[in-house]
Amino acid sequence: MVEVLATRGGSPPRTARARGIALRAGGLLLAVLALAVVCLLSVWFGLKSIPFADIWSVLWHNDGSAEAVIVHELRIPRTLLGLLVGAALGLSGALMQALSRNALADPGLLGVTMGASTAVVIGIAFLGVSGTTGSIVLGFAGAAIASLVVYVLGSTGRAAVTPDRLIMAGAAITAVLLAFNTAVLLLDPASFNQFRYWNAGSLAGRRMDVVTVVAPFLGAGILLALGLARPLNGLALGEETGRALGVHMGRTRWLGALAITVLCGAATAAAGPISFLGLAVPHLARLLVGADQRWVLPFSAVLAPMLLLGADILGRLLVAPAELAVGIVTAFLGAPVFLALCRRRKLVHS
């Protein structure tokens, strides 16, 4: 067979496979290098203009100057949080689309985002929570509780738990929580005024303590998500084929839902709701590397923070000396890009 391929001008299957792996690995390396450049730009650009030479100097040697304080206490934590939040949203979106086998699925369909928002609303309106750390703890707890309720509702009855049942339960919980949030905020203008800043989705003002709080959760969620790549490939082949390949369907779905809850819940709690990334970045990853989750997940984890930090930089520059929240910028940028992808009809379904 190899000789026949060779005589026809083709290449042996193993050689072609190795070439494909090399191309994808090279593309991933280039994406990582581009992400490193974006991170450096994120540390460089800000409301206060600092020469790049000074940025580079204080980046490695904290001399206690005003520039060093800005870089180490404001811009580096903001960049690190953007890295973690972006990777979490990209991975949670890729997981959601792979589990549901729905190219338009979004982590918010499981009620995670609205659960976090509801907990923050309760904290502001009834518990007097005003600090960032308190909002993070409440937001993550709300996301976890909402996900648990969705899973319980989706698993009641005699039928097996399926992505469609979970999405329906998530839509119902989201509608109820949205009505509750609207009622509370309309009756309490002071709470609404405080909540709207968190609800816009922003990396601004987050210090290193925020990064420290969410990093363990996001790190664990990222590792769990990447570890599900092979089972998700089996899941994409259908129930019978997946089981024949040794994939434990129920466990894969349960672990996937857990990873989505941890990733999206912690990211939303830390930075507020940020749209587009979880929906569109997995499409971009599949356009680049195909439907193999062993590549889709790593590419999503790299491309999403690159886009998030790029949008954050744009938000600082477009209306300087003021600043646009990154959630607003991603919404403006994301909608046209996603529509363009849909129109080209090159969305590769997992």
PDB file of C-alpha atoms in Angstrom, residues 63-322:
ATOM      1  CA  ASP A  63      13.110  49.228  42.546  1.00  0.00           C
ATOM      2  CA  GLY A  64      10.110  50.675  44.384  1.00  0.00           C
ATOM      3  CA  SER A  65       9.613  53.530  41.917  1.00  0.00           C
ATOM      4  CA  ALA A  66       6.203  54.742  40.806  1.00  0.00           C
ATOM      5  CA  GLU A  67       6.617  52.858  37.534  1.00  0.00           C
ATOM      6  CA  ALA A  68       7.508  49.658  39.379  1.00  0.00           C
ATOM      7  CA  VAL A  69       4.431  49.978  41.590  1.00  0.00           C
ATOM      8  CA  ILE A  70       2.185  50.421  38.542  1.00  0.00           C
ATOM      9  CA  VAL A  71       3.723  47.439  36.755  1.00  0.00           C
ATOM     10  CA  HIS A  72       3.891  44.996  39.665  1.00  0.00           C
ATOM     11  CA  GLU A  73       0.741  45.920  41.580  1.00  0.00           C
ATOM     12  CA  LEU A  74      -1.623  46.798  38.735  1.00  0.00           C
ATOM     13  CA  ARG A  75      -0.581  45.642  35.287  1.00  0.00           C
ATOM     14  CA  ILE A  76       1.025  42.266  36.038  1.00  0.00           C
ATOM     15  CA  PRO A  77      -1.937  41.048  38.167  1.00  0.00           C
ATOM     16  CA  ARG A  78      -4.320  42.308  35.495  1.00  0.00           C
ATOM     17  CA  THR A  79      -2.398  40.434  32.790  1.00  0.00           C
ATOM     18  CA  LEU A  80      -2.168  37.228  34.832  1.00  0.00           C
ATOM     19  CA  LEU A  81      -5.890  37.353  35.535  1.00  0.00           C
ATOM     20  CA  GLY A  82      -6.555  37.885  31.819  1.00  0.00           C
ATOM     21  CA  LEU A  83      -4.467  34.810  31.034  1.00  0.00           C
ATOM     22  CA  LEU A  84      -6.355  32.638  33.512  1.00  0.00           C
ATOM     23  CA  VAL A  85      -9.836  33.968  32.736  1.00  0.00           C
ATOM     24  CA  GLY A  86      -9.286  33.780  28.979  1.00  0.00           C
ATOM     25  CA  ALA A  87      -8.015  30.196  29.104  1.00  0.00           C
ATOM     26  CA  ALA A  88     -10.907  29.222  31.374  1.00  0.00           C
ATOM     27  CA  LEU A  89     -13.576  30.724  29.103  1.00  0.00           C
ATOM     28  CA  GLY A  90     -12.037  29.276  25.951  1.00  0.00           C
ATOM     29  CA  LEU A  91     -11.802  25.792  27.446  1.00  0.00           C
ATOM     30  CA  SER A  92     -15.275  25.876  29.000  1.00  0.00           C
ATOM     31  CA  GLY A  93     -16.750  26.866  25.633  1.00  0.00           C
ATOM     32  CA  ALA A  94     -14.908  24.082  23.821  1.00  0.00           C
ATOM     33  CA  LEU A  95     -16.043  21.568  26.449  1.00  0.00           C
ATOM     34  CA  MET A  96     -19.656  22.727  26.256  1.00  0.00           C
ATOM     35  CA  GLN A  97     -19.740  22.412  22.475  1.00  0.00           C
ATOM     36  CA  ALA A  98     -18.062  18.999  22.549  1.00  0.00           C
ATOM     37  CA  LEU A  99     -20.347  17.609  25.255  1.00  0.00           C
ATOM     38  CA  SER A 100     -23.541  18.866  23.653  1.00  0.00           C
ATOM     39  CA  ARG A 101     -22.332  18.354  20.071  1.00  0.00           C
ATOM     40  CA  ASN A 102     -23.870  21.745  19.396  1.00  0.00           C
ATOM     41  CA  ALA A 103     -21.699  24.349  17.669  1.00  0.00           C
ATOM     42  CA  LEU A 104     -23.782  27.176  19.179  1.00  0.00           C
ATOM     43  CA  ALA A 105     -23.513  25.968  22.768  1.00  0.00           C
ATOM     44  CA  ASP A 106     -22.153  28.353  25.365  1.00  0.00           C
ATOM     45  CA  PRO A 107     -21.146  27.795  29.027  1.00  0.00           C
ATOM     46  CA  GLY A 108     -23.940  30.134  30.071  1.00  0.00           C
ATOM     47  CA  LEU A 109     -26.476  27.541  28.921  1.00  0.00           C
ATOM     48  CA  LEU A 110     -25.830  25.528  32.104  1.00  0.00           C
ATOM     49  CA  GLY A 111     -26.818  28.486  34.273  1.00  0.00           C
ATOM     50  CA  VAL A 112     -23.262  29.007  35.528  1.00  0.00           C
ATOM     51  CA  THR A 113     -22.992  32.673  34.577  1.00  0.00           C
ATOM     52  CA  MET A 114     -26.440  33.580  35.883  1.00  0.00           C
ATOM     53  CA  GLY A 115     -25.805  31.647  39.102  1.00  0.00           C
ATOM     54  CA  ALA A 116     -22.678  33.710  39.726  1.00  0.00           C
ATOM     55  CA  SER A 117     -24.550  36.934  38.937  1.00  0.00           C
ATOM     56  CA  THR A 118     -27.389  36.052  41.323  1.00  0.00           C
ATOM     57  CA  ALA A 119     -24.997  35.343  44.181  1.00  0.00           C
ATOM     58  CA  VAL A 120     -23.279  38.693  43.624  1.00  0.00           C
ATOM     59  CA  VAL A 121     -26.669  40.463  43.551  1.00  0.00           C
ATOM     60  CA  ILE A 122     -27.649  38.814  46.849  1.00  0.00           C
ATOM     61  CA  GLY A 123     -24.314  39.746  48.378  1.00  0.00           C
ATOM     62  CA  ILE A 124     -24.608  43.386  47.351  1.00  0.00           C
ATOM     63  CA  ALA A 125     -28.307  43.870  48.130  1.00  0.00           C
ATOM     64  CA  PHE A 126     -28.722  41.831  51.323  1.00  0.00           C
ATOM     65  CA  LEU A 127     -25.295  41.021  52.782  1.00  0.00           C
ATOM     66  CA  GLY A 128     -23.523  44.335  52.307  1.00  0.00           C
ATOM     67  CA  VAL A 129     -20.684  42.820  50.264  1.00  0.00           C
ATOM     68  CA  SER A 130     -18.696  45.491  48.462  1.00  0.00           C
ATOM     69  CA  GLY A 131     -15.145  44.173  48.079  1.00  0.00           C
ATOM     70  CA  THR A 132     -13.787  42.269  45.095  1.00  0.00           C
ATOM     71  CA  THR A 133     -12.770  39.224  47.124  1.00  0.00           C
ATOM     72  CA  GLY A 134     -16.233  38.880  48.633  1.00  0.00           C
ATOM     73  CA  SER A 135     -17.832  39.086  45.198  1.00  0.00           C
ATOM     74  CA  ILE A 136     -15.474  36.382  43.925  1.00  0.00           C
ATOM     75  CA  VAL A 137     -16.324  33.982  46.735  1.00  0.00           C
ATOM     76  CA  LEU A 138     -20.059  34.592  46.345  1.00  0.00           C
ATOM     77  CA  GLY A 139     -19.911  34.398  42.564  1.00  0.00           C
ATOM     78  CA  PHE A 140     -18.106  31.077  42.571  1.00  0.00           C
ATOM     79  CA  ALA A 141     -20.479  29.652  45.185  1.00  0.00           C
ATOM     80  CA  GLY A 142     -23.488  30.814  43.159  1.00  0.00           C
ATOM     81  CA  ALA A 143     -22.118  29.239  39.990  1.00  0.00           C
ATOM     82  CA  ALA A 144     -21.554  25.917  41.773  1.00  0.00           C
ATOM     83  CA  ILE A 145     -25.023  25.891  43.346  1.00  0.00           C
ATOM     84  CA  ALA A 146     -26.722  26.769  40.052  1.00  0.00           C
ATOM     85  CA  SER A 147     -24.832  24.000  38.251  1.00  0.00           C
ATOM     86  CA  LEU A 148     -25.812  21.500  40.944  1.00  0.00           C
ATOM     87  CA  VAL A 149     -29.486  22.484  40.679  1.00  0.00           C
ATOM     88  CA  VAL A 150     -29.355  22.204  36.887  1.00  0.00           C
ATOM     89  CA  TYR A 151     -27.809  18.738  37.123  1.00  0.00           C
ATOM     90  CA  VAL A 152     -30.418  17.575  39.639  1.00  0.00           C
ATOM     91  CA  LEU A 153     -33.277  18.871  37.485  1.00  0.00           C
ATOM     92  CA  GLY A 154     -31.751  17.394  34.344  1.00  0.00           C
ATOM     93  CA  SER A 155     -31.320  13.976  35.945  1.00  0.00           C
ATOM     94  CA  THR A 156     -34.799  13.572  37.458  1.00  0.00           C
ATOM     95  CA  GLY A 157     -37.081  10.981  35.970  1.00  0.00           C
ATOM     96  CA  ARG A 158     -36.346   7.663  34.363  1.00  0.00           C
ATOM     97  CA  ALA A 159     -34.564   8.973  31.282  1.00  0.00           C
ATOM     98  CA  ALA A 160     -30.786   9.154  31.286  1.00  0.00           C
ATOM     99  CA  VAL A 161     -28.994  12.446  31.711  1.00  0.00           C
ATOM    100  CA  THR A 162     -28.325  13.980  28.301  1.00  0.00           C
ATOM    101  CA  PRO A 163     -26.819  17.316  27.206  1.00  0.00           C
ATOM    102  CA  ASP A 164     -30.221  18.376  25.840  1.00  0.00           C
ATOM    103  CA  ARG A 165     -31.926  17.831  29.210  1.00  0.00           C
ATOM    104  CA  LEU A 166     -29.183  19.734  31.015  1.00  0.00           C
ATOM    105  CA  ILE A 167     -29.443  22.641  28.565  1.00  0.00           C
ATOM    106  CA  MET A 168     -33.223  22.794  29.017  1.00  0.00           C
ATOM    107  CA  ALA A 169     -32.818  22.772  32.790  1.00  0.00           C
ATOM    108  CA  GLY A 170     -30.120  25.440  32.512  1.00  0.00           C
ATOM    109  CA  ALA A 171     -32.364  27.640  30.375  1.00  0.00           C
ATOM    110  CA  ALA A 172     -35.168  27.353  32.926  1.00  0.00           C
ATOM    111  CA  ILE A 173     -32.898  28.185  35.877  1.00  0.00           C
ATOM    112  CA  THR A 174     -31.367  31.091  33.945  1.00  0.00           C
ATOM    113  CA  ALA A 175     -34.820  32.566  33.258  1.00  0.00           C
ATOM    114  CA  VAL A 176     -35.856  32.315  36.920  1.00  0.00           C
ATOM    115  CA  LEU A 177     -32.611  33.813  38.219  1.00  0.00           C
ATOM    116  CA  LEU A 178     -32.704  36.612  35.655  1.00  0.00           C
ATOM    117  CA  ALA A 179     -36.198  37.574  36.801  1.00  0.00           C
ATOM    118  CA  PHE A 180     -35.058  37.521  40.434  1.00  0.00           C
ATOM    119  CA  ASN A 181     -31.994  39.676  39.699  1.00  0.00           C
ATOM    120  CA  THR A 182     -34.046  42.185  37.728  1.00  0.00           C
ATOM    121  CA  ALA A 183     -36.618  42.514  40.483  1.00  0.00           C
ATOM    122  CA  VAL A 184     -34.006  43.031  43.220  1.00  0.00           C
ATOM    123  CA  LEU A 185     -31.974  45.555  41.249  1.00  0.00           C
ATOM    124  CA  LEU A 186     -35.007  47.573  40.142  1.00  0.00           C
ATOM    125  CA  LEU A 187     -36.173  47.857  43.740  1.00  0.00           C
ATOM    126  CA  ASP A 188     -32.714  48.843  44.996  1.00  0.00           C
ATOM    127  CA  PRO A 189     -31.017  51.475  42.787  1.00  0.00           C
ATOM    128  CA  ALA A 190     -27.949  51.600  45.049  1.00  0.00           C
ATOM    129  CA  SER A 191     -27.342  47.884  44.547  1.00  0.00           C
ATOM    130  CA  PHE A 192     -27.865  48.254  40.809  1.00  0.00           C
ATOM    131  CA  ASN A 193     -25.298  51.042  40.667  1.00  0.00           C
ATOM    132  CA  GLN A 194     -22.726  48.801  42.337  1.00  0.00           C
ATOM    133  CA  PHE A 195     -23.647  45.656  40.422  1.00  0.00           C
ATOM    134  CA  ARG A 196     -23.448  47.211  36.969  1.00  0.00           C
ATOM    135  CA  TYR A 197     -19.675  47.674  37.193  1.00  0.00           C
ATOM    136  CA  TRP A 198     -19.143  43.980  37.923  1.00  0.00           C
ATOM    137  CA  ASN A 199     -21.733  42.968  35.323  1.00  0.00           C
ATOM    138  CA  ALA A 200     -19.888  44.806  32.529  1.00  0.00           C
ATOM    139  CA  GLY A 201     -16.984  42.340  32.751  1.00  0.00           C
ATOM    140  CA  SER A 202     -13.609  43.893  33.486  1.00  0.00           C
ATOM    141  CA  LEU A 203     -10.014  43.099  34.441  1.00  0.00           C
ATOM    142  CA  ALA A 204      -9.395  46.599  35.774  1.00  0.00           C
ATOM    143  CA  GLY A 205      -8.639  47.090  39.465  1.00  0.00           C
ATOM    144  CA  ARG A 206      -7.958  43.411  40.138  1.00  0.00           C
ATOM    145  CA  ARG A 207      -4.919  43.002  42.365  1.00  0.00           C
ATOM    146  CA  MET A 208      -2.768  39.981  43.031  1.00  0.00           C
ATOM    147  CA  ASP A 209      -5.042  38.811  45.849  1.00  0.00           C
ATOM    148  CA  VAL A 210      -7.774  38.183  43.264  1.00  0.00           C
ATOM    149  CA  VAL A 211      -5.371  36.139  41.151  1.00  0.00           C
ATOM    150  CA  THR A 212      -4.345  34.172  44.238  1.00  0.00           C
ATOM    151  CA  VAL A 213      -7.962  33.371  45.112  1.00  0.00           C
ATOM    152  CA  VAL A 214      -9.026  32.075  41.687  1.00  0.00           C
ATOM    153  CA  ALA A 215      -5.742  30.569  40.430  1.00  0.00           C
ATOM    154  CA  PRO A 216      -6.097  27.192  42.234  1.00  0.00           C
ATOM    155  CA  PHE A 217      -9.648  26.696  40.933  1.00  0.00           C
ATOM    156  CA  LEU A 218      -8.792  27.753  37.393  1.00  0.00           C
ATOM    157  CA  GLY A 219      -5.588  25.709  37.375  1.00  0.00           C
ATOM    158  CA  ALA A 220      -7.446  22.575  38.473  1.00  0.00           C
ATOM    159  CA  GLY A 221     -10.221  23.197  35.946  1.00  0.00           C
ATOM    160  CA  ILE A 222      -7.742  23.710  33.101  1.00  0.00           C
ATOM    161  CA  LEU A 223      -5.920  20.450  33.887  1.00  0.00           C
ATOM    162  CA  LEU A 224      -9.225  18.562  34.153  1.00  0.00           C
ATOM    163  CA  ALA A 225     -10.439  19.966  30.828  1.00  0.00           C
ATOM    164  CA  LEU A 226      -7.230  19.086  28.971  1.00  0.00           C
ATOM    165  CA  GLY A 227      -7.368  15.576  30.418  1.00  0.00           C
ATOM    166  CA  LEU A 228     -10.789  15.001  28.833  1.00  0.00           C
ATOM    167  CA  ALA A 229      -9.565  15.405  25.249  1.00  0.00           C
ATOM    168  CA  ARG A 230      -9.430  11.705  24.332  1.00  0.00           C
ATOM    169  CA  PRO A 231     -12.794  10.766  25.941  1.00  0.00           C
ATOM    170  CA  LEU A 232     -14.425  13.711  24.160  1.00  0.00           C
ATOM    171  CA  ASN A 233     -13.157  12.400  20.821  1.00  0.00           C
ATOM    172  CA  GLY A 234     -14.834   9.091  21.613  1.00  0.00           C
ATOM    173  CA  LEU A 235     -18.015  10.882  22.688  1.00  0.00           C
ATOM    174  CA  ALA A 236     -18.172  12.643  19.320  1.00  0.00           C
ATOM    175  CA  LEU A 237     -18.430   9.249  17.552  1.00  0.00           C
ATOM    176  CA  GLY A 238     -21.710   8.379  19.278  1.00  0.00           C
ATOM    177  CA  GLU A 239     -22.789   6.254  22.216  1.00  0.00           C
ATOM    178  CA  GLU A 240     -22.132   2.785  20.817  1.00  0.00           C
ATOM    179  CA  THR A 241     -18.838   3.575  19.107  1.00  0.00           C
ATOM    180  CA  GLY A 242     -17.600   5.506  22.112  1.00  0.00           C
ATOM    181  CA  ARG A 243     -18.349   2.643  24.486  1.00  0.00           C
ATOM    182  CA  ALA A 244     -16.668   0.209  22.082  1.00  0.00           C
ATOM    183  CA  LEU A 245     -13.547   2.373  22.290  1.00  0.00           C
ATOM    184  CA  GLY A 246     -13.627   2.174  26.082  1.00  0.00           C
ATOM    185  CA  VAL A 247     -15.048   5.642  26.790  1.00  0.00           C
ATOM    186  CA  HIS A 248     -17.139   5.887  29.976  1.00  0.00           C
ATOM    187  CA  MET A 249     -19.876   8.196  28.684  1.00  0.00           C
ATOM    188  CA  GLY A 250     -21.476   9.090  31.989  1.00  0.00           C
ATOM    189  CA  ARG A 251     -18.178   9.831  33.693  1.00  0.00           C
ATOM    190  CA  THR A 252     -16.980  11.931  30.744  1.00  0.00           C
ATOM    191  CA  ARG A 253     -20.135  14.049  30.803  1.00  0.00           C
ATOM    192  CA  TRP A 254     -20.028  14.437  34.589  1.00  0.00           C
ATOM    193  CA  LEU A 255     -16.361  15.458  34.622  1.00  0.00           C
ATOM    194  CA  GLY A 256     -16.964  17.796  31.680  1.00  0.00           C
ATOM    195  CA  ALA A 257     -19.824  19.498  33.494  1.00  0.00           C
ATOM    196  CA  LEU A 258     -17.648  19.790  36.601  1.00  0.00           C
ATOM    197  CA  ALA A 259     -14.823  21.366  34.584  1.00  0.00           C
ATOM    198  CA  ILE A 260     -17.231  23.846  32.950  1.00  0.00           C
ATOM    199  CA  THR A 261     -18.622  24.817  36.352  1.00  0.00           C
ATOM    200  CA  VAL A 262     -15.203  25.374  37.894  1.00  0.00           C
ATOM    201  CA  LEU A 263     -13.751  27.221  34.892  1.00  0.00           C
ATOM    202  CA  CYS A 264     -16.706  29.411  33.984  1.00  0.00           C
ATOM    203  CA  GLY A 265     -17.752  29.944  37.600  1.00  0.00           C
ATOM    204  CA  ALA A 266     -14.340  31.102  38.812  1.00  0.00           C
ATOM    205  CA  ALA A 267     -13.724  33.211  35.695  1.00  0.00           C
ATOM    206  CA  THR A 268     -17.116  34.925  35.932  1.00  0.00           C
ATOM    207  CA  ALA A 269     -16.699  35.509  39.654  1.00  0.00           C
ATOM    208  CA  ALA A 270     -13.286  37.129  39.134  1.00  0.00           C
ATOM    209  CA  ALA A 271     -13.950  39.299  36.077  1.00  0.00           C
ATOM    210  CA  GLY A 272     -17.720  39.406  35.656  1.00  0.00           C
ATOM    211  CA  PRO A 273     -19.648  38.056  32.648  1.00  0.00           C
ATOM    212  CA  ILE A 274     -17.542  38.205  29.466  1.00  0.00           C
ATOM    213  CA  SER A 275     -19.317  37.199  26.280  1.00  0.00           C
ATOM    214  CA  PHE A 276     -18.102  35.835  22.922  1.00  0.00           C
ATOM    215  CA  LEU A 277     -14.942  33.999  23.966  1.00  0.00           C
ATOM    216  CA  GLY A 278     -16.570  30.749  25.080  1.00  0.00           C
ATOM    217  CA  LEU A 279     -18.788  30.718  21.997  1.00  0.00           C
ATOM    218  CA  ALA A 280     -16.509  31.775  19.132  1.00  0.00           C
ATOM    219  CA  VAL A 281     -12.950  30.772  20.116  1.00  0.00           C
ATOM    220  CA  PRO A 282     -13.615  26.996  19.829  1.00  0.00           C
ATOM    221  CA  HIS A 283     -14.877  27.607  16.280  1.00  0.00           C
ATOM    222  CA  LEU A 284     -11.648  29.410  15.441  1.00  0.00           C
ATOM    223  CA  ALA A 285      -9.631  26.550  16.956  1.00  0.00           C
ATOM    224  CA  ARG A 286     -11.514  23.970  14.879  1.00  0.00           C
ATOM    225  CA  LEU A 287     -10.967  26.023  11.738  1.00  0.00           C
ATOM    226  CA  LEU A 288      -7.235  25.844  12.406  1.00  0.00           C
ATOM    227  CA  VAL A 289      -6.768  22.250  13.576  1.00  0.00           C
ATOM    228  CA  GLY A 290      -9.930  20.286  12.804  1.00  0.00           C
ATOM    229  CA  ALA A 291     -12.226  18.510  15.233  1.00  0.00           C
ATOM    230  CA  ASP A 292      -9.633  16.558  17.254  1.00  0.00           C
ATOM    231  CA  GLN A 293     -10.145  17.690  20.855  1.00  0.00           C
ATOM    232  CA  ARG A 294      -6.496  16.913  21.657  1.00  0.00           C
ATOM    233  CA  TRP A 295      -5.704  20.024  19.607  1.00  0.00           C
ATOM    234  CA  VAL A 296      -8.938  22.029  19.910  1.00  0.00           C
ATOM    235  CA  LEU A 297      -8.637  22.308  23.698  1.00  0.00           C
ATOM    236  CA  PRO A 298      -4.995  23.520  23.823  1.00  0.00           C
ATOM    237  CA  PHE A 299      -5.590  25.990  20.983  1.00  0.00           C
ATOM    238  CA  SER A 300      -8.724  27.315  22.716  1.00  0.00           C
ATOM    239  CA  ALA A 301      -6.730  27.731  25.939  1.00  0.00           C
ATOM    240  CA  VAL A 302      -4.152  29.867  24.098  1.00  0.00           C
ATOM    241  CA  LEU A 303      -6.298  31.812  21.621  1.00  0.00           C
ATOM    242  CA  ALA A 304      -8.933  32.925  24.137  1.00  0.00           C
ATOM    243  CA  PRO A 305      -6.545  34.760  26.527  1.00  0.00           C
ATOM    244  CA  MET A 306      -4.809  36.284  23.509  1.00  0.00           C
ATOM    245  CA  LEU A 307      -8.111  37.752  22.321  1.00  0.00           C
ATOM    246  CA  LEU A 308      -9.181  38.748  25.833  1.00  0.00           C
ATOM    247  CA  LEU A 309      -5.950  40.616  26.585  1.00  0.00           C
ATOM    248  CA  GLY A 310      -6.013  42.189  23.123  1.00  0.00           C
ATOM    249  CA  ALA A 311      -9.545  43.449  23.779  1.00  0.00           C
ATOM    250  CA  ASP A 312      -8.433  44.717  27.193  1.00  0.00           C
ATOM    251  CA  ILE A 313      -5.597  46.680  25.580  1.00  0.00           C
ATOM    252  CA  LEU A 314      -8.029  48.154  23.043  1.00  0.00           C
ATOM    253  CA  GLY A 315     -10.343  49.178  25.863  1.00  0.00           C
ATOM    254  CA  ARG A 316      -7.518  51.146  27.470  1.00  0.00           C
ATOM    255  CA  LEU A 317      -6.502  52.911  24.249  1.00  0.00           C
ATOM    256  CA  LEU A 318      -9.786  53.674  22.475  1.00  0.00           C
ATOM    257  CA  VAL A 319     -11.216  56.143  24.998  1.00  0.00           C
ATOM    258  CA  ALA A 320      -8.062  57.165  26.894  1.00  0.00           C
ATOM    259  CA  PRO A 321      -7.727  58.583  29.489  1.00  0.00           C
ATOM    260  CA  ALA A 322     -10.964  56.747  30.317  1.00  0.00           C
TER     261      ALA A 322
END
